[in-house]
PDB file of C-alpha atoms in Angstrom:
ATOM      1  CA  UNK A  29      68.400  93.619   3.556  1.00  0.00           C
ATOM      2  CA  UNK A  30      66.347  90.931   5.310  1.00  0.00           C
ATOM      3  CA  UNK A  31      63.182  92.386   3.823  1.00  0.00           C
ATOM      4  CA  UNK A  32      64.705  92.267   0.340  1.00  0.00           C
ATOM      5  CA  UNK A  33      65.798  88.644   0.799  1.00  0.00           C
ATOM      6  CA  UNK A  34      62.361  87.657   2.109  1.00  0.00           C
ATOM      7  CA  UNK A  35      60.674  89.350  -0.854  1.00  0.00           C
ATOM      8  CA  UNK A  36      63.126  87.621  -3.215  1.00  0.00           C
ATOM      9  CA  UNK A  37      62.129  84.315  -1.635  1.00  0.00           C
ATOM     10  CA  UNK A  38      58.437  85.142  -2.080  1.00  0.00           C
ATOM     11  CA  UNK A  39      59.006  86.229  -5.698  1.00  0.00           C
ATOM     12  CA  UNK A  40      60.776  82.955  -6.549  1.00  0.00           C
ATOM     13  CA  UNK A  41      58.147  80.742  -4.926  1.00  0.00           C
ATOM     14  CA  UNK A  42      55.262  82.796  -6.361  1.00  0.00           C
ATOM     15  CA  UNK A  43      56.625  82.428  -9.881  1.00  0.00           C
ATOM     16  CA  UNK A  44      57.846  78.835  -9.837  1.00  0.00           C
ATOM     17  CA  UNK A  45      55.390  77.105  -7.516  1.00  0.00           C
ATOM     18  CA  UNK A  46      51.718  77.068  -6.582  1.00  0.00           C
ATOM     19  CA  UNK A  47      52.486  77.250  -2.876  1.00  0.00           C
ATOM     20  CA  UNK A  48      50.562  80.078  -1.163  1.00  0.00           C
ATOM     21  CA  UNK A  49      52.765  83.146  -0.684  1.00  0.00           C
ATOM     22  CA  UNK A  50      52.105  86.644   0.699  1.00  0.00           C
ATOM     23  CA  UNK A  51      51.487  89.440  -1.789  1.00  0.00           C
ATOM     24  CA  UNK A  52      54.465  91.684  -2.547  1.00  0.00           C
ATOM     25  CA  UNK A  53      55.225  94.493  -4.976  1.00  0.00           C
ATOM     26  CA  UNK A  54      57.742  93.160  -7.474  1.00  0.00           C
ATOM     27  CA  UNK A  55      60.667  95.504  -8.077  1.00  0.00           C
ATOM     28  CA  UNK A  56      64.295  95.383  -9.202  1.00  0.00           C
ATOM     29  CA  UNK A  57      65.521  94.861  -5.623  1.00  0.00           C
ATOM     30  CA  UNK A  58      63.515  91.764  -4.751  1.00  0.00           C
ATOM     31  CA  UNK A  59      63.940  90.251  -8.236  1.00  0.00           C
ATOM     32  CA  UNK A  60      67.720  90.730  -8.154  1.00  0.00           C
ATOM     33  CA  UNK A  61      68.310  87.683  -5.941  1.00  0.00           C
ATOM     34  CA  UNK A  62      65.100  85.736  -6.553  1.00  0.00           C
ATOM     35  CA  UNK A  63      66.976  83.068  -8.546  1.00  0.00           C
ATOM     36  CA  UNK A  64      68.930  82.204  -5.397  1.00  0.00           C
ATOM     37  CA  UNK A  65      65.708  80.878  -3.889  1.00  0.00           C
ATOM     38  CA  UNK A  66      64.436  79.123  -7.012  1.00  0.00           C
ATOM     39  CA  UNK A  67      66.280  75.820  -6.200  1.00  0.00           C
ATOM     40  CA  UNK A  68      64.611  75.787  -2.776  1.00  0.00           C
ATOM     41  CA  UNK A  69      61.310  74.994  -4.512  1.00  0.00           C
ATOM     42  CA  UNK A  70      62.985  71.646  -5.189  1.00  0.00           C
ATOM     43  CA  UNK A  71      63.587  71.129  -1.456  1.00  0.00           C
ATOM     44  CA  UNK A  72      59.885  71.665  -0.772  1.00  0.00           C
ATOM     45  CA  UNK A  73      59.020  69.103  -3.472  1.00  0.00           C
ATOM     46  CA  UNK A  74      61.437  66.607  -1.901  1.00  0.00           C
ATOM     47  CA  UNK A  75      59.989  67.145   1.590  1.00  0.00           C
ATOM     48  CA  UNK A  76      56.420  66.663   0.388  1.00  0.00           C
ATOM     49  CA  UNK A  77      57.373  63.499  -1.524  1.00  0.00           C
ATOM     50  CA  UNK A  78      59.202  62.198   1.561  1.00  0.00           C
ATOM     51  CA  UNK A  79      56.031  62.767   3.612  1.00  0.00           C
ATOM     52  CA  UNK A  80      53.968  61.028   0.927  1.00  0.00           C
ATOM     53  CA  UNK A  81      56.343  58.070   0.960  1.00  0.00           C
ATOM     54  CA  UNK A  82      56.177  57.833   4.752  1.00  0.00           C
ATOM     55  CA  UNK A  83      52.378  57.769   4.656  1.00  0.00           C
ATOM     56  CA  UNK A  84      52.345  55.096   1.937  1.00  0.00           C
ATOM     57  CA  UNK A  85      54.856  52.969   3.856  1.00  0.00           C
ATOM     58  CA  UNK A  86      52.948  53.346   7.121  1.00  0.00           C
ATOM     59  CA  UNK A  87      49.580  52.344   5.652  1.00  0.00           C
ATOM     60  CA  UNK A  88      51.057  49.709   3.281  1.00  0.00           C
ATOM     61  CA  UNK A  89      49.681  51.455   0.201  1.00  0.00           C
ATOM     62  CA  UNK A  90      50.667  49.943  -3.119  1.00  0.00           C
ATOM     63  CA  UNK A  91      53.684  51.151  -5.131  1.00  0.00           C
ATOM     64  CA  UNK A  92      51.286  52.070  -7.948  1.00  0.00           C
ATOM     65  CA  UNK A  93      49.344  54.468  -5.705  1.00  0.00           C
ATOM     66  CA  UNK A  94      52.533  56.110  -4.477  1.00  0.00           C
ATOM     67  CA  UNK A  95      53.867  56.429  -8.041  1.00  0.00           C
ATOM     68  CA  UNK A  96      50.677  58.049  -9.306  1.00  0.00           C
ATOM     69  CA  UNK A  97      50.645  60.572  -6.454  1.00  0.00           C
ATOM     70  CA  UNK A  98      54.393  61.256  -6.829  1.00  0.00           C
ATOM     71  CA  UNK A  99      53.950  62.183 -10.496  1.00  0.00           C
ATOM     72  CA  UNK A 100      50.837  64.209  -9.713  1.00  0.00           C
ATOM     73  CA  UNK A 101      52.432  66.007  -6.762  1.00  0.00           C
ATOM     74  CA  UNK A 102      55.367  67.371  -8.772  1.00  0.00           C
ATOM     75  CA  UNK A 103      52.905  68.821 -11.272  1.00  0.00           C
ATOM     76  CA  UNK A 104      50.614  70.298  -8.604  1.00  0.00           C
ATOM     77  CA  UNK A 105      53.438  71.928  -6.620  1.00  0.00           C
ATOM     78  CA  UNK A 106      54.990  73.596  -9.659  1.00  0.00           C
ATOM     79  CA  UNK A 107      51.703  74.254 -11.433  1.00  0.00           C
ATOM     80  CA  UNK A 108      53.184  72.392 -14.397  1.00  0.00           C
ATOM     81  CA  UNK A 109      55.301  75.408 -15.360  1.00  0.00           C
ATOM     82  CA  UNK A 110      58.337  73.300 -16.290  1.00  0.00           C
ATOM     83  CA  UNK A 111      56.218  70.638 -17.977  1.00  0.00           C
ATOM     84  CA  UNK A 112      54.712  73.435 -20.065  1.00  0.00           C
ATOM     85  CA  UNK A 113      58.227  74.379 -21.166  1.00  0.00           C
ATOM     86  CA  UNK A 114      58.884  70.732 -22.023  1.00  0.00           C
ATOM     87  CA  UNK A 115      55.710  70.602 -24.177  1.00  0.00           C
ATOM     88  CA  UNK A 116      56.477  73.853 -25.987  1.00  0.00           C
ATOM     89  CA  UNK A 117      60.072  72.830 -26.684  1.00  0.00           C
ATOM     90  CA  UNK A 118      59.017  69.423 -28.041  1.00  0.00           C
ATOM     91  CA  UNK A 119      56.523  71.099 -30.370  1.00  0.00           C
ATOM     92  CA  UNK A 120      59.102  73.648 -31.520  1.00  0.00           C
ATOM     93  CA  UNK A 121      61.824  71.056 -32.186  1.00  0.00           C
ATOM     94  CA  UNK A 122      59.459  68.785 -34.112  1.00  0.00           C
ATOM     95  CA  UNK A 123      58.163  71.636 -36.272  1.00  0.00           C
ATOM     96  CA  UNK A 124      61.476  71.593 -38.237  1.00  0.00           C
ATOM     97  CA  UNK A 125      60.883  75.280 -38.995  1.00  0.00           C
ATOM     98  CA  UNK A 126      63.394  78.125 -38.892  1.00  0.00           C
ATOM     99  CA  UNK A 127      64.541  79.760 -35.651  1.00  0.00           C
ATOM    100  CA  UNK A 128      61.961  82.559 -35.646  1.00  0.00           C
ATOM    101  CA  UNK A 129      59.111  80.113 -36.125  1.00  0.00           C
ATOM    102  CA  UNK A 130      60.448  77.881 -33.336  1.00  0.00           C
ATOM    103  CA  UNK A 131      60.562  80.882 -30.990  1.00  0.00           C
ATOM    104  CA  UNK A 132      56.995  81.736 -31.973  1.00  0.00           C
ATOM    105  CA  UNK A 133      55.880  78.171 -31.200  1.00  0.00           C
ATOM    106  CA  UNK A 134      57.430  78.458 -27.721  1.00  0.00           C
ATOM    107  CA  UNK A 135      55.043  81.360 -27.053  1.00  0.00           C
ATOM    108  CA  UNK A 136      52.033  79.599 -28.578  1.00  0.00           C
ATOM    109  CA  UNK A 137      49.599  78.492 -25.808  1.00  0.00           C
ATOM    110  CA  UNK A 138      48.228  75.679 -27.985  1.00  0.00           C
ATOM    111  CA  UNK A 139      49.547  72.134 -27.516  1.00  0.00           C
ATOM    112  CA  UNK A 140      50.544  70.081 -30.529  1.00  0.00           C
ATOM    113  CA  UNK A 141      50.369  66.336 -31.179  1.00  0.00           C
ATOM    114  CA  UNK A 142      54.095  65.820 -30.551  1.00  0.00           C
ATOM    115  CA  UNK A 143      53.847  67.501 -27.147  1.00  0.00           C
ATOM    116  CA  UNK A 144      50.995  65.176 -26.150  1.00  0.00           C
ATOM    117  CA  UNK A 145      52.828  62.055 -27.334  1.00  0.00           C
ATOM    118  CA  UNK A 146      56.155  62.922 -25.682  1.00  0.00           C
ATOM    119  CA  UNK A 147      54.495  64.106 -22.459  1.00  0.00           C
ATOM    120  CA  UNK A 148      52.530  60.863 -22.168  1.00  0.00           C
ATOM    121  CA  UNK A 149      55.761  58.912 -22.674  1.00  0.00           C
ATOM    122  CA  UNK A 150      57.598  61.083 -20.123  1.00  0.00           C
ATOM    123  CA  UNK A 151      54.923  60.668 -17.436  1.00  0.00           C
ATOM    124  CA  UNK A 152      54.829  56.913 -18.081  1.00  0.00           C
ATOM    125  CA  UNK A 153      58.584  56.687 -17.544  1.00  0.00           C
ATOM    126  CA  UNK A 154      58.307  58.767 -14.366  1.00  0.00           C
ATOM    127  CA  UNK A 155      55.514  56.534 -13.061  1.00  0.00           C
ATOM    128  CA  UNK A 156      57.511  53.356 -13.703  1.00  0.00           C
ATOM    129  CA  UNK A 157      60.644  54.871 -12.155  1.00  0.00           C
ATOM    130  CA  UNK A 158      58.787  55.993  -9.014  1.00  0.00           C
ATOM    131  CA  UNK A 159      57.342  52.452  -8.782  1.00  0.00           C
ATOM    132  CA  UNK A 160      60.858  50.991  -8.700  1.00  0.00           C
ATOM    133  CA  UNK A 161      62.055  53.668  -6.281  1.00  0.00           C
ATOM    134  CA  UNK A 162      59.243  52.682  -3.900  1.00  0.00           C
ATOM    135  CA  UNK A 163      60.391  49.056  -3.966  1.00  0.00           C
ATOM    136  CA  UNK A 164      64.119  49.828  -3.518  1.00  0.00           C
ATOM    137  CA  UNK A 165      64.421  53.050  -1.590  1.00  0.00           C
ATOM    138  CA  UNK A 166      68.171  53.252  -0.860  1.00  0.00           C
ATOM    139  CA  UNK A 167      68.821  55.736  -3.734  1.00  0.00           C
ATOM    140  CA  UNK A 168      65.804  57.858  -2.879  1.00  0.00           C
ATOM    141  CA  UNK A 169      67.874  60.783  -1.562  1.00  0.00           C
ATOM    142  CA  UNK A 170      69.732  61.062  -4.872  1.00  0.00           C
ATOM    143  CA  UNK A 171      66.330  61.622  -6.506  1.00  0.00           C
ATOM    144  CA  UNK A 172      65.435  64.209  -3.869  1.00  0.00           C
ATOM    145  CA  UNK A 173      68.709  66.061  -4.499  1.00  0.00           C
ATOM    146  CA  UNK A 174      67.924  66.139  -8.230  1.00  0.00           C
ATOM    147  CA  UNK A 175      65.026  68.546  -7.583  1.00  0.00           C
ATOM    148  CA  UNK A 176      67.464  71.074  -6.092  1.00  0.00           C
ATOM    149  CA  UNK A 177      70.212  70.338  -8.647  1.00  0.00           C
ATOM    150  CA  UNK A 178      67.969  70.695 -11.716  1.00  0.00           C
ATOM    151  CA  UNK A 179      66.677  74.081 -10.570  1.00  0.00           C
ATOM    152  CA  UNK A 180      70.187  75.297  -9.755  1.00  0.00           C
ATOM    153  CA  UNK A 181      71.275  74.406 -13.297  1.00  0.00           C
ATOM    154  CA  UNK A 182      68.079  75.924 -14.749  1.00  0.00           C
ATOM    155  CA  UNK A 183      68.726  79.203 -12.932  1.00  0.00           C
ATOM    156  CA  UNK A 184      72.389  79.120 -13.935  1.00  0.00           C
ATOM    157  CA  UNK A 185      71.654  78.865 -17.660  1.00  0.00           C
ATOM    158  CA  UNK A 186      69.296  81.845 -17.462  1.00  0.00           C
ATOM    159  CA  UNK A 187      71.865  84.116 -15.783  1.00  0.00           C
ATOM    160  CA  UNK A 188      74.914  82.741 -17.655  1.00  0.00           C
ATOM    161  CA  UNK A 189      73.704  82.563 -21.260  1.00  0.00           C
ATOM    162  CA  UNK A 190      72.170  85.209 -23.531  1.00  0.00           C
ATOM    163  CA  UNK A 191      68.387  85.220 -23.820  1.00  0.00           C
ATOM    164  CA  UNK A 192      66.834  84.334 -27.166  1.00  0.00           C
ATOM    165  CA  UNK A 193      64.184  87.028 -26.723  1.00  0.00           C
ATOM    166  CA  UNK A 194      64.012  90.429 -25.067  1.00  0.00           C
ATOM    167  CA  UNK A 195      60.610  89.559 -23.624  1.00  0.00           C
ATOM    168  CA  UNK A 196      59.400  86.666 -21.460  1.00  0.00           C
ATOM    169  CA  UNK A 197      59.990  85.584 -17.877  1.00  0.00           C
ATOM    170  CA  UNK A 198      63.569  84.431 -18.353  1.00  0.00           C
ATOM    171  CA  UNK A 199      64.543  87.735 -19.940  1.00  0.00           C
ATOM    172  CA  UNK A 200      62.812  89.779 -17.209  1.00  0.00           C
ATOM    173  CA  UNK A 201      64.425  87.826 -14.367  1.00  0.00           C
ATOM    174  CA  UNK A 202      67.815  87.820 -16.118  1.00  0.00           C
ATOM    175  CA  UNK A 203      67.694  91.584 -16.636  1.00  0.00           C
ATOM    176  CA  UNK A 204      67.068  92.270 -12.959  1.00  0.00           C
ATOM    177  CA  UNK A 205      69.395  89.559 -11.635  1.00  0.00           C
ATOM    178  CA  UNK A 206      72.730  90.320 -10.016  1.00  0.00           C
ATOM    179  CA  UNK A 207      74.414  87.907 -12.404  1.00  0.00           C
ATOM    180  CA  UNK A 208      77.962  87.721 -11.045  1.00  0.00           C
ATOM    181  CA  UNK A 209      76.871  86.978  -7.480  1.00  0.00           C
ATOM    182  CA  UNK A 210      74.186  84.549  -8.664  1.00  0.00           C
ATOM    183  CA  UNK A 211      76.639  82.561 -10.784  1.00  0.00           C
ATOM    184  CA  UNK A 212      78.907  82.026  -7.773  1.00  0.00           C
ATOM    185  CA  UNK A 213      76.037  81.048  -5.453  1.00  0.00           C
ATOM    186  CA  UNK A 214      74.444  78.700  -7.999  1.00  0.00           C
ATOM    187  CA  UNK A 215      77.826  77.093  -8.766  1.00  0.00           C
ATOM    188  CA  UNK A 216      78.202  76.397  -5.030  1.00  0.00           C
ATOM    189  CA  UNK A 217      74.708  74.860  -5.003  1.00  0.00           C
ATOM    190  CA  UNK A 218      75.582  72.587  -7.949  1.00  0.00           C
ATOM    191  CA  UNK A 219      78.886  71.534  -6.356  1.00  0.00           C
ATOM    192  CA  UNK A 220      77.102  70.830  -3.078  1.00  0.00           C
ATOM    193  CA  UNK A 221      74.566  68.590  -4.862  1.00  0.00           C
ATOM    194  CA  UNK A 222      77.345  66.663  -6.602  1.00  0.00           C
ATOM    195  CA  UNK A 223      79.176  66.088  -3.302  1.00  0.00           C
ATOM    196  CA  UNK A 224      75.952  65.029  -1.559  1.00  0.00           C
ATOM    197  CA  UNK A 225      75.220  62.471  -4.293  1.00  0.00           C
ATOM    198  CA  UNK A 226      78.738  61.043  -4.023  1.00  0.00           C
ATOM    199  CA  UNK A 227      78.357  60.816  -0.232  1.00  0.00           C
ATOM    200  CA  UNK A 228      75.102  58.833  -0.613  1.00  0.00           C
ATOM    201  CA  UNK A 229      76.348  56.375  -3.239  1.00  0.00           C
ATOM    202  CA  UNK A 230      79.499  56.805  -5.334  1.00  0.00           C
ATOM    203  CA  UNK A 231      78.480  54.570  -8.249  1.00  0.00           C
ATOM    204  CA  UNK A 232      74.974  55.996  -8.558  1.00  0.00           C
ATOM    205  CA  UNK A 233      76.393  59.514  -8.273  1.00  0.00           C
ATOM    206  CA  UNK A 234      78.880  58.878 -11.090  1.00  0.00           C
ATOM    207  CA  UNK A 235      76.088  57.690 -13.403  1.00  0.00           C
ATOM    208  CA  UNK A 236      73.781  60.548 -12.409  1.00  0.00           C
ATOM    209  CA  UNK A 237      76.451  63.239 -12.799  1.00  0.00           C
ATOM    210  CA  UNK A 238      77.628  61.794 -16.120  1.00  0.00           C
ATOM    211  CA  UNK A 239      74.043  61.971 -17.335  1.00  0.00           C
ATOM    212  CA  UNK A 240      73.782  65.595 -16.163  1.00  0.00           C
ATOM    213  CA  UNK A 241      76.994  66.593 -17.964  1.00  0.00           C
ATOM    214  CA  UNK A 242      76.153  64.791 -21.218  1.00  0.00           C
ATOM    215  CA  UNK A 243      72.523  65.938 -21.277  1.00  0.00           C
ATOM    216  CA  UNK A 244      73.558  69.512 -20.491  1.00  0.00           C
ATOM    217  CA  UNK A 245      76.136  69.523 -23.300  1.00  0.00           C
ATOM    218  CA  UNK A 246      73.456  68.285 -25.712  1.00  0.00           C
ATOM    219  CA  UNK A 247      70.978  70.848 -24.393  1.00  0.00           C
ATOM    220  CA  UNK A 248      73.479  73.714 -24.700  1.00  0.00           C
ATOM    221  CA  UNK A 249      74.293  72.871 -28.318  1.00  0.00           C
ATOM    222  CA  UNK A 250      70.621  72.365 -29.211  1.00  0.00           C
ATOM    223  CA  UNK A 251      69.659  75.645 -27.536  1.00  0.00           C
ATOM    224  CA  UNK A 252      72.296  77.657 -29.458  1.00  0.00           C
ATOM    225  CA  UNK A 253      71.664  75.942 -32.792  1.00  0.00           C
ATOM    226  CA  UNK A 254      67.867  75.859 -32.754  1.00  0.00           C
ATOM    227  CA  UNK A 255      66.912  78.938 -30.705  1.00  0.00           C
ATOM    228  CA  UNK A 256      69.969  81.199 -30.486  1.00  0.00           C
ATOM    229  CA  UNK A 257      69.734  81.567 -26.698  1.00  0.00           C
ATOM    230  CA  UNK A 258      67.866  80.627 -23.551  1.00  0.00           C
ATOM    231  CA  UNK A 259      64.176  81.143 -22.764  1.00  0.00           C
ATOM    232  CA  UNK A 260      62.045  80.212 -19.761  1.00  0.00           C
ATOM    233  CA  UNK A 261      60.502  77.338 -21.711  1.00  0.00           C
ATOM    234  CA  UNK A 262      63.917  75.928 -22.606  1.00  0.00           C
ATOM    235  CA  UNK A 263      65.094  76.156 -18.996  1.00  0.00           C
ATOM    236  CA  UNK A 264      61.925  74.329 -17.930  1.00  0.00           C
ATOM    237  CA  UNK A 265      62.539  71.705 -20.617  1.00  0.00           C
ATOM    238  CA  UNK A 266      66.010  70.957 -19.253  1.00  0.00           C
ATOM    239  CA  UNK A 267      64.753  70.823 -15.647  1.00  0.00           C
ATOM    240  CA  UNK A 268      62.252  68.126 -16.675  1.00  0.00           C
ATOM    241  CA  UNK A 269      64.906  66.181 -18.627  1.00  0.00           C
ATOM    242  CA  UNK A 270      67.417  66.406 -15.768  1.00  0.00           C
ATOM    243  CA  UNK A 271      64.942  65.261 -13.084  1.00  0.00           C
ATOM    244  CA  UNK A 272      63.487  62.440 -15.164  1.00  0.00           C
ATOM    245  CA  UNK A 273      66.929  61.191 -16.173  1.00  0.00           C
ATOM    246  CA  UNK A 274      68.246  61.027 -12.608  1.00  0.00           C
ATOM    247  CA  UNK A 275      64.971  59.466 -11.414  1.00  0.00           C
ATOM    248  CA  UNK A 276      65.296  56.744 -14.052  1.00  0.00           C
ATOM    249  CA  UNK A 277      68.975  56.110 -13.270  1.00  0.00           C
ATOM    250  CA  UNK A 278      68.196  55.797  -9.548  1.00  0.00           C
ATOM    251  CA  UNK A 279      65.321  53.408 -10.312  1.00  0.00           C
ATOM    252  CA  UNK A 280      67.478  51.156 -12.527  1.00  0.00           C
ATOM    253  CA  UNK A 281      70.549  51.174 -10.271  1.00  0.00           C
ATOM    254  CA  UNK A 282      68.381  50.744  -7.190  1.00  0.00           C
ATOM    255  CA  UNK A 283      67.500  47.273  -8.411  1.00  0.00           C
ATOM    256  CA  UNK A 284      71.123  46.398  -9.248  1.00  0.00           C
ATOM    257  CA  UNK A 285      73.349  47.945  -6.594  1.00  0.00           C
ATOM    258  CA  UNK A 286      73.398  46.381  -3.108  1.00  0.00           C
TER     259      UNK A 286
END
């Protein structure tokens, strides 16, 4: 059992991060619970950003330098896999084509003009938000929790909702996943994140959790209407939206709340 759990951990980190992992043979056993470990990629991101912040504070580096490295680090650790989903989804939504064409665009490796424009805007917002977070750091842990929360929700939508395609990473992982057990575990993760945010700051947590609920409702309706189900790209799209939204809320409230 321990071997299976370890291999599930390796499978999750090998797929959703660029962190060096030992080689394993992927099979139905170690992929069954791999989604349990997917949110823990977010913990690694938070720890690395915390170390980066400590270094910048210690050496009195500028907020701009920290912000640039914070944005870059999240891309390097994940290999940009979720940002790729964000780009593909933006291109598909702005194509205004039918569902089949949108699904084809999600698989297209080429990047369109809309993806470039929206990605530039997204990274600019993230940079500005990290700048503010560096200046007022008392809501920093809410941002760190968002990395775990967004991945818990991303994994939940893959195991809870029907896939739009019978091929692709989301479909493969969903087919092998032990869905009932995963739903319970991921729901506990999400509840834990909500409680942790409330413990850190009630007002900021209310705003962050309201954003998560409203954005998820919009995402769910958009996903069903435009694509007919979930894909790996769509899950990555929501992870990016969720993280950026909470980061922005923490940056704004960090300058307002005492």
